[in-house]
JSON list of C-alpha atoms in Angstrom, two decimals:
[
{"chain": "A", "resi": 27, "resn": "UNK", "atom": "CA", "xyz": [0.00, 0.00, 0.00]},
{"chain": "A", "resi": 28, "resn": "UNK", "atom": "CA", "xyz": [2.83, 2.40, 0.85]},
{"chain": "A", "resi": 29, "resn": "UNK", "atom": "CA", "xyz": [4.62, 1.69, -2.45]},
{"chain": "A", "resi": 30, "resn": "UNK", "atom": "CA", "xyz": [1.34, 2.23, -4.33]},
{"chain": "A", "resi": 31, "resn": "UNK", "atom": "CA", "xyz": [0.77, 5.58, -2.61]},
{"chain": "A", "resi": 32, "resn": "UNK", "atom": "CA", "xyz": [4.22, 6.91, -3.50]},
{"chain": "A", "resi": 33, "resn": "UNK", "atom": "CA", "xyz": [4.00, 5.55, -7.06]},
{"chain": "A", "resi": 34, "resn": "UNK", "atom": "CA", "xyz": [0.69, 7.34, -7.59]},
{"chain": "A", "resi": 35, "resn": "UNK", "atom": "CA", "xyz": [2.11, 10.51, -6.08]},
{"chain": "A", "resi": 36, "resn": "UNK", "atom": "CA", "xyz": [5.10, 10.35, -8.40]},
{"chain": "A", "resi": 37, "resn": "UNK", "atom": "CA", "xyz": [2.90, 9.75, -11.48]},
{"chain": "A", "resi": 38, "resn": "UNK", "atom": "CA", "xyz": [0.66, 12.67, -10.54]},
{"chain": "A", "resi": 39, "resn": "UNK", "atom": "CA", "xyz": [3.70, 14.91, -10.24]},
{"chain": "A", "resi": 40, "resn": "UNK", "atom": "CA", "xyz": [4.95, 13.81, -13.65]},
{"chain": "A", "resi": 41, "resn": "UNK", "atom": "CA", "xyz": [1.54, 14.47, -15.20]},
{"chain": "A", "resi": 42, "resn": "UNK", "atom": "CA", "xyz": [1.40, 17.90, -13.60]},
{"chain": "A", "resi": 43, "resn": "UNK", "atom": "CA", "xyz": [4.96, 18.65, -14.71]},
{"chain": "A", "resi": 44, "resn": "UNK", "atom": "CA", "xyz": [4.15, 17.64, -18.27]},
{"chain": "A", "resi": 45, "resn": "UNK", "atom": "CA", "xyz": [1.13, 19.94, -18.44]},
{"chain": "A", "resi": 46, "resn": "UNK", "atom": "CA", "xyz": [3.07, 22.80, -16.88]},
{"chain": "A", "resi": 47, "resn": "UNK", "atom": "CA", "xyz": [6.05, 22.40, -19.18]},
{"chain": "A", "resi": 48, "resn": "UNK", "atom": "CA", "xyz": [4.42, 21.63, -22.50]},
{"chain": "A", "resi": 49, "resn": "UNK", "atom": "CA", "xyz": [1.03, 23.26, -22.08]},
{"chain": "A", "resi": 50, "resn": "UNK", "atom": "CA", "xyz": [0.15, 26.21, -24.28]},
{"chain": "A", "resi": 51, "resn": "UNK", "atom": "CA", "xyz": [0.98, 29.57, -22.66]},
{"chain": "A", "resi": 52, "resn": "UNK", "atom": "CA", "xyz": [1.51, 28.14, -19.15]},
{"chain": "A", "resi": 53, "resn": "UNK", "atom": "CA", "xyz": [0.72, 30.31, -16.16]},
{"chain": "A", "resi": 54, "resn": "UNK", "atom": "CA", "xyz": [3.89, 31.03, -14.20]},
{"chain": "A", "resi": 55, "resn": "UNK", "atom": "CA", "xyz": [3.21, 30.01, -10.62]},
{"chain": "A", "resi": 56, "resn": "UNK", "atom": "CA", "xyz": [4.89, 31.33, -7.47]},
{"chain": "A", "resi": 57, "resn": "UNK", "atom": "CA", "xyz": [7.09, 33.82, -9.25]},
{"chain": "A", "resi": 58, "resn": "UNK", "atom": "CA", "xyz": [8.60, 35.10, -5.98]},
{"chain": "A", "resi": 59, "resn": "UNK", "atom": "CA", "xyz": [9.05, 31.68, -4.36]},
{"chain": "A", "resi": 60, "resn": "UNK", "atom": "CA", "xyz": [12.85, 31.59, -4.70]},
{"chain": "A", "resi": 61, "resn": "UNK", "atom": "CA", "xyz": [13.56, 35.21, -3.80]},
{"chain": "A", "resi": 62, "resn": "UNK", "atom": "CA", "xyz": [13.40, 34.84, 0.00]},
{"chain": "A", "resi": 63, "resn": "UNK", "atom": "CA", "xyz": [16.71, 34.52, 1.82]},
{"chain": "A", "resi": 64, "resn": "UNK", "atom": "CA", "xyz": [15.27, 31.73, 4.01]},
{"chain": "A", "resi": 65, "resn": "UNK", "atom": "CA", "xyz": [12.79, 29.03, 2.99]},
{"chain": "A", "resi": 66, "resn": "UNK", "atom": "CA", "xyz": [11.13, 26.25, 4.99]},
{"chain": "A", "resi": 67, "resn": "UNK", "atom": "CA", "xyz": [9.43, 23.01, 4.16]},
{"chain": "A", "resi": 68, "resn": "UNK", "atom": "CA", "xyz": [9.11, 19.33, 4.92]},
{"chain": "A", "resi": 69, "resn": "UNK", "atom": "CA", "xyz": [9.62, 16.04, 3.14]},
{"chain": "A", "resi": 70, "resn": "UNK", "atom": "CA", "xyz": [8.47, 12.45, 3.22]},
{"chain": "A", "resi": 71, "resn": "UNK", "atom": "CA", "xyz": [9.55, 9.46, 1.21]},
{"chain": "A", "resi": 72, "resn": "UNK", "atom": "CA", "xyz": [10.86, 5.94, 1.27]},
{"chain": "A", "resi": 73, "resn": "UNK", "atom": "CA", "xyz": [14.26, 4.27, 1.26]},
{"chain": "A", "resi": 74, "resn": "UNK", "atom": "CA", "xyz": [15.99, 1.01, 0.43]},
{"chain": "A", "resi": 75, "resn": "UNK", "atom": "CA", "xyz": [19.14, 0.36, 2.45]},
{"chain": "A", "resi": 76, "resn": "UNK", "atom": "CA", "xyz": [22.00, -2.09, 1.87]},
{"chain": "A", "resi": 77, "resn": "UNK", "atom": "CA", "xyz": [25.39, -2.92, 3.41]},
{"chain": "A", "resi": 78, "resn": "UNK", "atom": "CA", "xyz": [28.80, -2.99, 1.78]},
{"chain": "A", "resi": 79, "resn": "UNK", "atom": "CA", "xyz": [31.15, -5.52, 3.41]},
{"chain": "A", "resi": 80, "resn": "UNK", "atom": "CA", "xyz": [34.92, -5.71, 3.40]},
{"chain": "A", "resi": 81, "resn": "UNK", "atom": "CA", "xyz": [36.30, -9.12, 4.40]},
{"chain": "A", "resi": 82, "resn": "UNK", "atom": "CA", "xyz": [39.53, -10.18, 6.08]},
{"chain": "A", "resi": 83, "resn": "UNK", "atom": "CA", "xyz": [39.74, -13.27, 3.86]},
{"chain": "A", "resi": 84, "resn": "UNK", "atom": "CA", "xyz": [37.96, -14.24, 0.67]},
{"chain": "A", "resi": 85, "resn": "UNK", "atom": "CA", "xyz": [36.25, -17.54, 1.49]},
{"chain": "A", "resi": 86, "resn": "UNK", "atom": "CA", "xyz": [33.99, -17.47, -1.56]},
{"chain": "A", "resi": 87, "resn": "UNK", "atom": "CA", "xyz": [30.81, -16.98, 0.49]},
{"chain": "A", "resi": 88, "resn": "UNK", "atom": "CA", "xyz": [29.48, -13.49, 0.99]},
{"chain": "A", "resi": 89, "resn": "UNK", "atom": "CA", "xyz": [27.01, -12.36, 3.61]},
{"chain": "A", "resi": 90, "resn": "UNK", "atom": "CA", "xyz": [23.62, -12.00, 1.95]},
{"chain": "A", "resi": 91, "resn": "UNK", "atom": "CA", "xyz": [21.62, -8.82, 2.50]},
{"chain": "A", "resi": 92, "resn": "UNK", "atom": "CA", "xyz": [17.86, -8.85, 2.04]},
{"chain": "A", "resi": 93, "resn": "UNK", "atom": "CA", "xyz": [16.72, -5.27, 1.56]},
{"chain": "A", "resi": 94, "resn": "UNK", "atom": "CA", "xyz": [13.30, -3.96, 2.53]},
{"chain": "A", "resi": 95, "resn": "UNK", "atom": "CA", "xyz": [11.55, -0.63, 2.06]},
{"chain": "A", "resi": 96, "resn": "UNK", "atom": "CA", "xyz": [11.59, 1.92, 4.86]},
{"chain": "A", "resi": 97, "resn": "UNK", "atom": "CA", "xyz": [10.31, 5.46, 5.22]},
{"chain": "A", "resi": 98, "resn": "UNK", "atom": "CA", "xyz": [11.76, 8.95, 5.80]},
{"chain": "A", "resi": 99, "resn": "UNK", "atom": "CA", "xyz": [10.21, 12.13, 7.19]},
{"chain": "A", "resi": 100, "resn": "UNK", "atom": "CA", "xyz": [11.84, 15.42, 8.00]},
{"chain": "A", "resi": 101, "resn": "UNK", "atom": "CA", "xyz": [12.05, 19.19, 7.88]},
{"chain": "A", "resi": 102, "resn": "UNK", "atom": "CA", "xyz": [13.89, 21.55, 5.55]},
{"chain": "A", "resi": 103, "resn": "UNK", "atom": "CA", "xyz": [15.66, 24.83, 6.19]},
{"chain": "A", "resi": 104, "resn": "UNK", "atom": "CA", "xyz": [17.11, 26.52, 3.12]},
{"chain": "A", "resi": 105, "resn": "UNK", "atom": "CA", "xyz": [19.46, 29.49, 2.88]},
{"chain": "A", "resi": 106, "resn": "UNK", "atom": "CA", "xyz": [19.61, 31.15, -0.53]},
{"chain": "A", "resi": 107, "resn": "UNK", "atom": "CA", "xyz": [23.09, 32.12, -1.73]},
{"chain": "A", "resi": 108, "resn": "UNK", "atom": "CA", "xyz": [22.10, 33.22, -5.23]},
{"chain": "A", "resi": 109, "resn": "UNK", "atom": "CA", "xyz": [19.62, 32.22, -7.95]},
{"chain": "A", "resi": 110, "resn": "UNK", "atom": "CA", "xyz": [21.47, 28.95, -8.58]},
{"chain": "A", "resi": 111, "resn": "UNK", "atom": "CA", "xyz": [22.93, 27.93, -5.19]},
{"chain": "A", "resi": 112, "resn": "UNK", "atom": "CA", "xyz": [21.23, 27.10, -1.90]},
{"chain": "A", "resi": 113, "resn": "UNK", "atom": "CA", "xyz": [22.47, 25.60, 1.35]},
{"chain": "A", "resi": 114, "resn": "UNK", "atom": "CA", "xyz": [19.98, 23.18, 2.89]},
{"chain": "A", "resi": 115, "resn": "UNK", "atom": "CA", "xyz": [19.70, 21.60, 6.31]},
{"chain": "A", "resi": 116, "resn": "UNK", "atom": "CA", "xyz": [17.36, 18.59, 6.25]},
{"chain": "A", "resi": 117, "resn": "UNK", "atom": "CA", "xyz": [17.05, 16.95, 9.71]},
{"chain": "A", "resi": 118, "resn": "UNK", "atom": "CA", "xyz": [14.83, 13.92, 9.66]},
{"chain": "A", "resi": 119, "resn": "UNK", "atom": "CA", "xyz": [13.83, 10.52, 10.96]},
{"chain": "A", "resi": 120, "resn": "UNK", "atom": "CA", "xyz": [14.43, 7.35, 8.95]},
{"chain": "A", "resi": 121, "resn": "UNK", "atom": "CA", "xyz": [13.41, 3.75, 9.56]},
{"chain": "A", "resi": 122, "resn": "UNK", "atom": "CA", "xyz": [14.79, 0.78, 7.65]},
{"chain": "A", "resi": 123, "resn": "UNK", "atom": "CA", "xyz": [15.36, -2.95, 8.06]},
{"chain": "A", "resi": 124, "resn": "UNK", "atom": "CA", "xyz": [17.99, -5.23, 6.54]},
{"chain": "A", "resi": 125, "resn": "UNK", "atom": "CA", "xyz": [18.03, -9.00, 7.00]},
{"chain": "A", "resi": 126, "resn": "UNK", "atom": "CA", "xyz": [21.48, -10.59, 6.98]},
{"chain": "A", "resi": 127, "resn": "UNK", "atom": "CA", "xyz": [22.13, -14.18, 5.97]},
{"chain": "A", "resi": 128, "resn": "UNK", "atom": "CA", "xyz": [25.44, -15.59, 7.24]},
{"chain": "A", "resi": 129, "resn": "UNK", "atom": "CA", "xyz": [27.06, -18.57, 5.46]},
{"chain": "A", "resi": 130, "resn": "UNK", "atom": "CA", "xyz": [28.18, -21.74, 7.19]},
{"chain": "A", "resi": 131, "resn": "UNK", "atom": "CA", "xyz": [25.18, -22.34, 9.45]},
{"chain": "A", "resi": 132, "resn": "UNK", "atom": "CA", "xyz": [22.64, -25.16, 9.29]},
{"chain": "A", "resi": 133, "resn": "UNK", "atom": "CA", "xyz": [20.20, -23.49, 11.67]},
{"chain": "A", "resi": 134, "resn": "UNK", "atom": "CA", "xyz": [18.13, -20.54, 10.43]},
{"chain": "A", "resi": 135, "resn": "UNK", "atom": "CA", "xyz": [18.12, -19.15, 13.95]},
{"chain": "A", "resi": 136, "resn": "UNK", "atom": "CA", "xyz": [21.91, -18.78, 13.78]},
{"chain": "A", "resi": 137, "resn": "UNK", "atom": "CA", "xyz": [22.16, -17.83, 10.09]},
{"chain": "A", "resi": 138, "resn": "UNK", "atom": "CA", "xyz": [19.64, -14.95, 10.02]},
{"chain": "A", "resi": 139, "resn": "UNK", "atom": "CA", "xyz": [19.97, -11.62, 11.77]},
{"chain": "A", "resi": 140, "resn": "UNK", "atom": "CA", "xyz": [17.32, -8.89, 11.48]},
{"chain": "A", "resi": 141, "resn": "UNK", "atom": "CA", "xyz": [18.93, -5.45, 11.58]},
{"chain": "A", "resi": 142, "resn": "UNK", "atom": "CA", "xyz": [16.29, -2.83, 12.34]},
{"chain": "A", "resi": 143, "resn": "UNK", "atom": "CA", "xyz": [17.56, 0.73, 12.36]},
{"chain": "A", "resi": 144, "resn": "UNK", "atom": "CA", "xyz": [15.95, 4.04, 13.25]},
{"chain": "A", "resi": 145, "resn": "UNK", "atom": "CA", "xyz": [18.21, 6.93, 12.28]},
{"chain": "A", "resi": 146, "resn": "UNK", "atom": "CA", "xyz": [17.98, 10.57, 13.28]},
{"chain": "A", "resi": 147, "resn": "UNK", "atom": "CA", "xyz": [19.79, 12.26, 10.39]},
{"chain": "A", "resi": 148, "resn": "UNK", "atom": "CA", "xyz": [21.40, 15.70, 10.07]},
{"chain": "A", "resi": 149, "resn": "UNK", "atom": "CA", "xyz": [22.36, 16.35, 6.43]},
{"chain": "A", "resi": 150, "resn": "UNK", "atom": "CA", "xyz": [24.01, 19.62, 5.33]},
{"chain": "A", "resi": 151, "resn": "UNK", "atom": "CA", "xyz": [23.66, 19.92, 1.56]},
{"chain": "A", "resi": 152, "resn": "UNK", "atom": "CA", "xyz": [24.44, 22.20, -1.36]},
{"chain": "A", "resi": 153, "resn": "UNK", "atom": "CA", "xyz": [21.72, 22.47, -3.99]},
{"chain": "A", "resi": 154, "resn": "UNK", "atom": "CA", "xyz": [22.84, 23.53, -7.49]},
{"chain": "A", "resi": 155, "resn": "UNK", "atom": "CA", "xyz": [19.91, 24.49, -9.71]},
{"chain": "A", "resi": 156, "resn": "UNK", "atom": "CA", "xyz": [19.54, 25.34, -13.36]},
{"chain": "A", "resi": 157, "resn": "UNK", "atom": "CA", "xyz": [17.65, 28.34, -14.66]},
{"chain": "A", "resi": 158, "resn": "UNK", "atom": "CA", "xyz": [13.91, 28.07, -14.07]},
{"chain": "A", "resi": 159, "resn": "UNK", "atom": "CA", "xyz": [11.96, 27.00, -17.16]},
{"chain": "A", "resi": 160, "resn": "UNK", "atom": "CA", "xyz": [8.28, 27.91, -16.87]},
{"chain": "A", "resi": 161, "resn": "UNK", "atom": "CA", "xyz": [7.19, 26.02, -13.71]},
{"chain": "A", "resi": 162, "resn": "UNK", "atom": "CA", "xyz": [10.10, 23.59, -13.49]},
{"chain": "A", "resi": 163, "resn": "UNK", "atom": "CA", "xyz": [13.69, 23.79, -12.30]},
{"chain": "A", "resi": 164, "resn": "UNK", "atom": "CA", "xyz": [16.03, 20.73, -12.27]},
{"chain": "A", "resi": 165, "resn": "UNK", "atom": "CA", "xyz": [18.86, 20.55, -9.76]},
{"chain": "A", "resi": 166, "resn": "UNK", "atom": "CA", "xyz": [21.73, 18.50, -8.38]},
{"chain": "A", "resi": 167, "resn": "UNK", "atom": "CA", "xyz": [22.22, 18.16, -4.64]},
{"chain": "A", "resi": 168, "resn": "UNK", "atom": "CA", "xyz": [24.98, 16.76, -2.45]},
{"chain": "A", "resi": 169, "resn": "UNK", "atom": "CA", "xyz": [26.73, 17.10, 0.85]},
{"chain": "A", "resi": 170, "resn": "UNK", "atom": "CA", "xyz": [27.58, 15.40, 4.13]},
{"chain": "A", "resi": 171, "resn": "UNK", "atom": "CA", "xyz": [25.52, 14.02, 6.97]},
{"chain": "A", "resi": 172, "resn": "UNK", "atom": "CA", "xyz": [25.82, 12.65, 10.45]},
{"chain": "A", "resi": 173, "resn": "UNK", "atom": "CA", "xyz": [23.22, 10.39, 12.02]},
{"chain": "A", "resi": 174, "resn": "UNK", "atom": "CA", "xyz": [22.36, 8.62, 15.24]},
{"chain": "A", "resi": 175, "resn": "UNK", "atom": "CA", "xyz": [21.23, 5.00, 14.98]},
{"chain": "A", "resi": 176, "resn": "UNK", "atom": "CA", "xyz": [18.76, 4.48, 17.81]},
{"chain": "A", "resi": 177, "resn": "UNK", "atom": "CA", "xyz": [18.63, 0.74, 17.15]},
{"chain": "A", "resi": 178, "resn": "UNK", "atom": "CA", "xyz": [22.39, 0.19, 17.11]},
{"chain": "A", "resi": 179, "resn": "UNK", "atom": "CA", "xyz": [22.72, -1.78, 20.39]},
{"chain": "A", "resi": 180, "resn": "UNK", "atom": "CA", "xyz": [26.35, -0.63, 20.55]},
{"chain": "A", "resi": 181, "resn": "UNK", "atom": "CA", "xyz": [26.54, -0.86, 24.34]},
{"chain": "A", "resi": 182, "resn": "UNK", "atom": "CA", "xyz": [24.77, -4.20, 24.63]},
{"chain": "A", "resi": 183, "resn": "UNK", "atom": "CA", "xyz": [26.58, -6.80, 26.75]},
{"chain": "A", "resi": 184, "resn": "UNK", "atom": "CA", "xyz": [25.21, -9.51, 24.45]},
{"chain": "A", "resi": 185, "resn": "UNK", "atom": "CA", "xyz": [26.40, -10.26, 20.93]},
{"chain": "A", "resi": 186, "resn": "UNK", "atom": "CA", "xyz": [25.59, -12.71, 18.13]},
{"chain": "A", "resi": 187, "resn": "UNK", "atom": "CA", "xyz": [26.03, -15.69, 20.46]},
{"chain": "A", "resi": 188, "resn": "UNK", "atom": "CA", "xyz": [22.83, -14.43, 22.07]},
{"chain": "A", "resi": 189, "resn": "UNK", "atom": "CA", "xyz": [21.21, -13.36, 18.80]},
{"chain": "A", "resi": 190, "resn": "UNK", "atom": "CA", "xyz": [22.15, -9.67, 19.10]},
{"chain": "A", "resi": 191, "resn": "UNK", "atom": "CA", "xyz": [23.76, -7.96, 16.10]},
{"chain": "A", "resi": 192, "resn": "UNK", "atom": "CA", "xyz": [25.53, -4.79, 17.23]},
{"chain": "A", "resi": 193, "resn": "UNK", "atom": "CA", "xyz": [26.36, -1.62, 15.31]},
{"chain": "A", "resi": 194, "resn": "UNK", "atom": "CA", "xyz": [27.92, 1.72, 16.20]},
{"chain": "A", "resi": 195, "resn": "UNK", "atom": "CA", "xyz": [25.47, 4.43, 17.11]},
{"chain": "A", "resi": 196, "resn": "UNK", "atom": "CA", "xyz": [27.07, 7.40, 15.32]},
{"chain": "A", "resi": 197, "resn": "UNK", "atom": "CA", "xyz": [27.34, 7.25, 11.54]},
{"chain": "A", "resi": 198, "resn": "UNK", "atom": "CA", "xyz": [28.64, 9.84, 9.11]},
{"chain": "A", "resi": 199, "resn": "UNK", "atom": "CA", "xyz": [28.87, 9.91, 5.33]},
{"chain": "A", "resi": 200, "resn": "UNK", "atom": "CA", "xyz": [27.78, 11.76, 2.21]},
{"chain": "A", "resi": 201, "resn": "UNK", "atom": "CA", "xyz": [24.82, 11.81, -0.13]},
{"chain": "A", "resi": 202, "resn": "UNK", "atom": "CA", "xyz": [24.35, 12.77, -3.78]},
{"chain": "A", "resi": 203, "resn": "UNK", "atom": "CA", "xyz": [21.21, 13.18, -5.81]},
{"chain": "A", "resi": 204, "resn": "UNK", "atom": "CA", "xyz": [19.10, 15.02, -8.32]},
{"chain": "A", "resi": 205, "resn": "UNK", "atom": "CA", "xyz": [15.54, 16.22, -8.61]},
{"chain": "A", "resi": 206, "resn": "UNK", "atom": "CA", "xyz": [13.20, 18.78, -10.09]},
{"chain": "A", "resi": 207, "resn": "UNK", "atom": "CA", "xyz": [11.32, 21.66, -8.49]},
{"chain": "A", "resi": 208, "resn": "UNK", "atom": "CA", "xyz": [7.73, 21.86, -9.72]},
{"chain": "A", "resi": 209, "resn": "UNK", "atom": "CA", "xyz": [5.93, 25.14, -9.00]},
{"chain": "A", "resi": 210, "resn": "UNK", "atom": "CA", "xyz": [2.24, 24.51, -8.46]},
{"chain": "A", "resi": 211, "resn": "UNK", "atom": "CA", "xyz": [-0.37, 27.15, -7.83]},
{"chain": "A", "resi": 212, "resn": "UNK", "atom": "CA", "xyz": [-0.03, 27.00, -4.05]},
{"chain": "A", "resi": 213, "resn": "UNK", "atom": "CA", "xyz": [3.34, 25.41, -3.19]},
{"chain": "A", "resi": 214, "resn": "UNK", "atom": "CA", "xyz": [6.58, 24.06, -4.61]},
{"chain": "A", "resi": 215, "resn": "UNK", "atom": "CA", "xyz": [6.59, 20.29, -4.96]},
{"chain": "A", "resi": 216, "resn": "UNK", "atom": "CA", "xyz": [9.91, 18.48, -5.44]},
{"chain": "A", "resi": 217, "resn": "UNK", "atom": "CA", "xyz": [10.52, 14.78, -6.16]},
{"chain": "A", "resi": 218, "resn": "UNK", "atom": "CA", "xyz": [14.18, 13.78, -5.81]},
{"chain": "A", "resi": 219, "resn": "UNK", "atom": "CA", "xyz": [16.37, 10.68, -5.77]},
{"chain": "A", "resi": 220, "resn": "UNK", "atom": "CA", "xyz": [19.35, 10.46, -3.40]},
{"chain": "A", "resi": 221, "resn": "UNK", "atom": "CA", "xyz": [22.20, 8.01, -2.95]},
{"chain": "A", "resi": 222, "resn": "UNK", "atom": "CA", "xyz": [23.56, 7.65, 0.61]},
{"chain": "A", "resi": 223, "resn": "UNK", "atom": "CA", "xyz": [27.05, 6.38, 1.44]},
{"chain": "A", "resi": 224, "resn": "UNK", "atom": "CA", "xyz": [28.40, 5.88, 4.97]},
{"chain": "A", "resi": 225, "resn": "UNK", "atom": "CA", "xyz": [32.13, 6.43, 5.48]},
{"chain": "A", "resi": 226, "resn": "UNK", "atom": "CA", "xyz": [32.81, 4.90, 8.88]},
{"chain": "A", "resi": 227, "resn": "UNK", "atom": "CA", "xyz": [32.78, 1.23, 9.84]},
{"chain": "A", "resi": 228, "resn": "UNK", "atom": "CA", "xyz": [29.41, 0.53, 11.48]},
{"chain": "A", "resi": 229, "resn": "UNK", "atom": "CA", "xyz": [30.12, -2.95, 12.84]},
{"chain": "A", "resi": 230, "resn": "UNK", "atom": "CA", "xyz": [30.68, -3.70, 16.51]},
{"chain": "A", "resi": 231, "resn": "UNK", "atom": "CA", "xyz": [32.48, -7.08, 16.43]},
{"chain": "A", "resi": 232, "resn": "UNK", "atom": "CA", "xyz": [31.64, -9.94, 18.73]},
{"chain": "A", "resi": 233, "resn": "UNK", "atom": "CA", "xyz": [33.80, -10.57, 21.78]},
{"chain": "A", "resi": 234, "resn": "UNK", "atom": "CA", "xyz": [35.15, -13.73, 20.20]},
{"chain": "A", "resi": 235, "resn": "UNK", "atom": "CA", "xyz": [37.71, -12.69, 17.53]},
{"chain": "A", "resi": 236, "resn": "UNK", "atom": "CA", "xyz": [36.92, -15.91, 15.65]},
{"chain": "A", "resi": 237, "resn": "UNK", "atom": "CA", "xyz": [33.18, -15.33, 15.71]},
{"chain": "A", "resi": 238, "resn": "UNK", "atom": "CA", "xyz": [31.49, -17.00, 12.70]},
{"chain": "A", "resi": 239, "resn": "UNK", "atom": "CA", "xyz": [29.34, -13.87, 12.34]},
{"chain": "A", "resi": 240, "resn": "UNK", "atom": "CA", "xyz": [31.85, -11.01, 12.60]},
{"chain": "A", "resi": 241, "resn": "UNK", "atom": "CA", "xyz": [35.31, -12.59, 12.69]},
{"chain": "A", "resi": 242, "resn": "UNK", "atom": "CA", "xyz": [35.87, -12.28, 8.93]},
{"chain": "A", "resi": 243, "resn": "UNK", "atom": "CA", "xyz": [34.39, -8.80, 8.54]},
{"chain": "A", "resi": 244, "resn": "UNK", "atom": "CA", "xyz": [36.93, -6.02, 8.20]},
{"chain": "A", "resi": 245, "resn": "UNK", "atom": "CA", "xyz": [34.37, -3.24, 7.72]},
{"chain": "A", "resi": 246, "resn": "UNK", "atom": "CA", "xyz": [30.64, -2.81, 7.14]},
{"chain": "A", "resi": 247, "resn": "UNK", "atom": "CA", "xyz": [29.18, 0.39, 5.69]},
{"chain": "A", "resi": 248, "resn": "UNK", "atom": "CA", "xyz": [25.68, 1.48, 4.75]},
{"chain": "A", "resi": 249, "resn": "UNK", "atom": "CA", "xyz": [24.69, 2.11, 1.15]},
{"chain": "A", "resi": 250, "resn": "UNK", "atom": "CA", "xyz": [21.18, 3.28, 0.36]},
{"chain": "A", "resi": 251, "resn": "UNK", "atom": "CA", "xyz": [18.81, 5.08, -1.94]},
{"chain": "A", "resi": 252, "resn": "UNK", "atom": "CA", "xyz": [16.06, 7.57, -1.07]},
{"chain": "A", "resi": 253, "resn": "UNK", "atom": "CA", "xyz": [13.09, 8.82, -3.02]},
{"chain": "A", "resi": 254, "resn": "UNK", "atom": "CA", "xyz": [11.88, 11.98, -1.32]},
{"chain": "A", "resi": 255, "resn": "UNK", "atom": "CA", "xyz": [8.87, 14.21, -1.94]},
{"chain": "A", "resi": 256, "resn": "UNK", "atom": "CA", "xyz": [9.36, 17.74, -0.69]},
{"chain": "A", "resi": 257, "resn": "UNK", "atom": "CA", "xyz": [6.74, 20.43, -0.04]},
{"chain": "A", "resi": 258, "resn": "UNK", "atom": "CA", "xyz": [7.80, 24.06, 0.37]}
]
């Protein structure tokens, strides 16, 4: 149901964009929208997160990652530098789940670990826009972020021997993306796609250095993709 909602929302935006861009003598909406020094808004969307693993030794069996869809919500504060450049602060809340399948086990209880993560994110981004064309303005966006993983279990005294997969709580990285501002009659609507790449190792290894779950992992980093819908 959630995927259907966002798909319909995206198709509606494309239909509206098409009529605004190619319609005869389009009405120019919100002509003063981008002239304010400060702008505010909010966003919602969904995500699909993955892990990138680096191994100590190549044993020919990788850890399998089953990805699921999560959701994102947040606020936007935008500082206008000029007609093409904006600095954006987009604090938000993100939920995602990844299911890990570890090789070498005969029991599903030992082989599968559910990694549920709730992140509070603090991205600082630079938005580079083109010249506005009628009621549309494409852009590129990128920058850095730091986040707090509320489901990390970093300080847990239990590890995978007890079924607990631990991660570090503080994560930092960068994100890159593109999108298009669509100026409707009453607000600016913006669909965008973002790639997210963590830089630090997020794994907390088990106490046993030869752990069959974490002993061969050198580093584990998040990779993900967002589709966000912004309203300003």
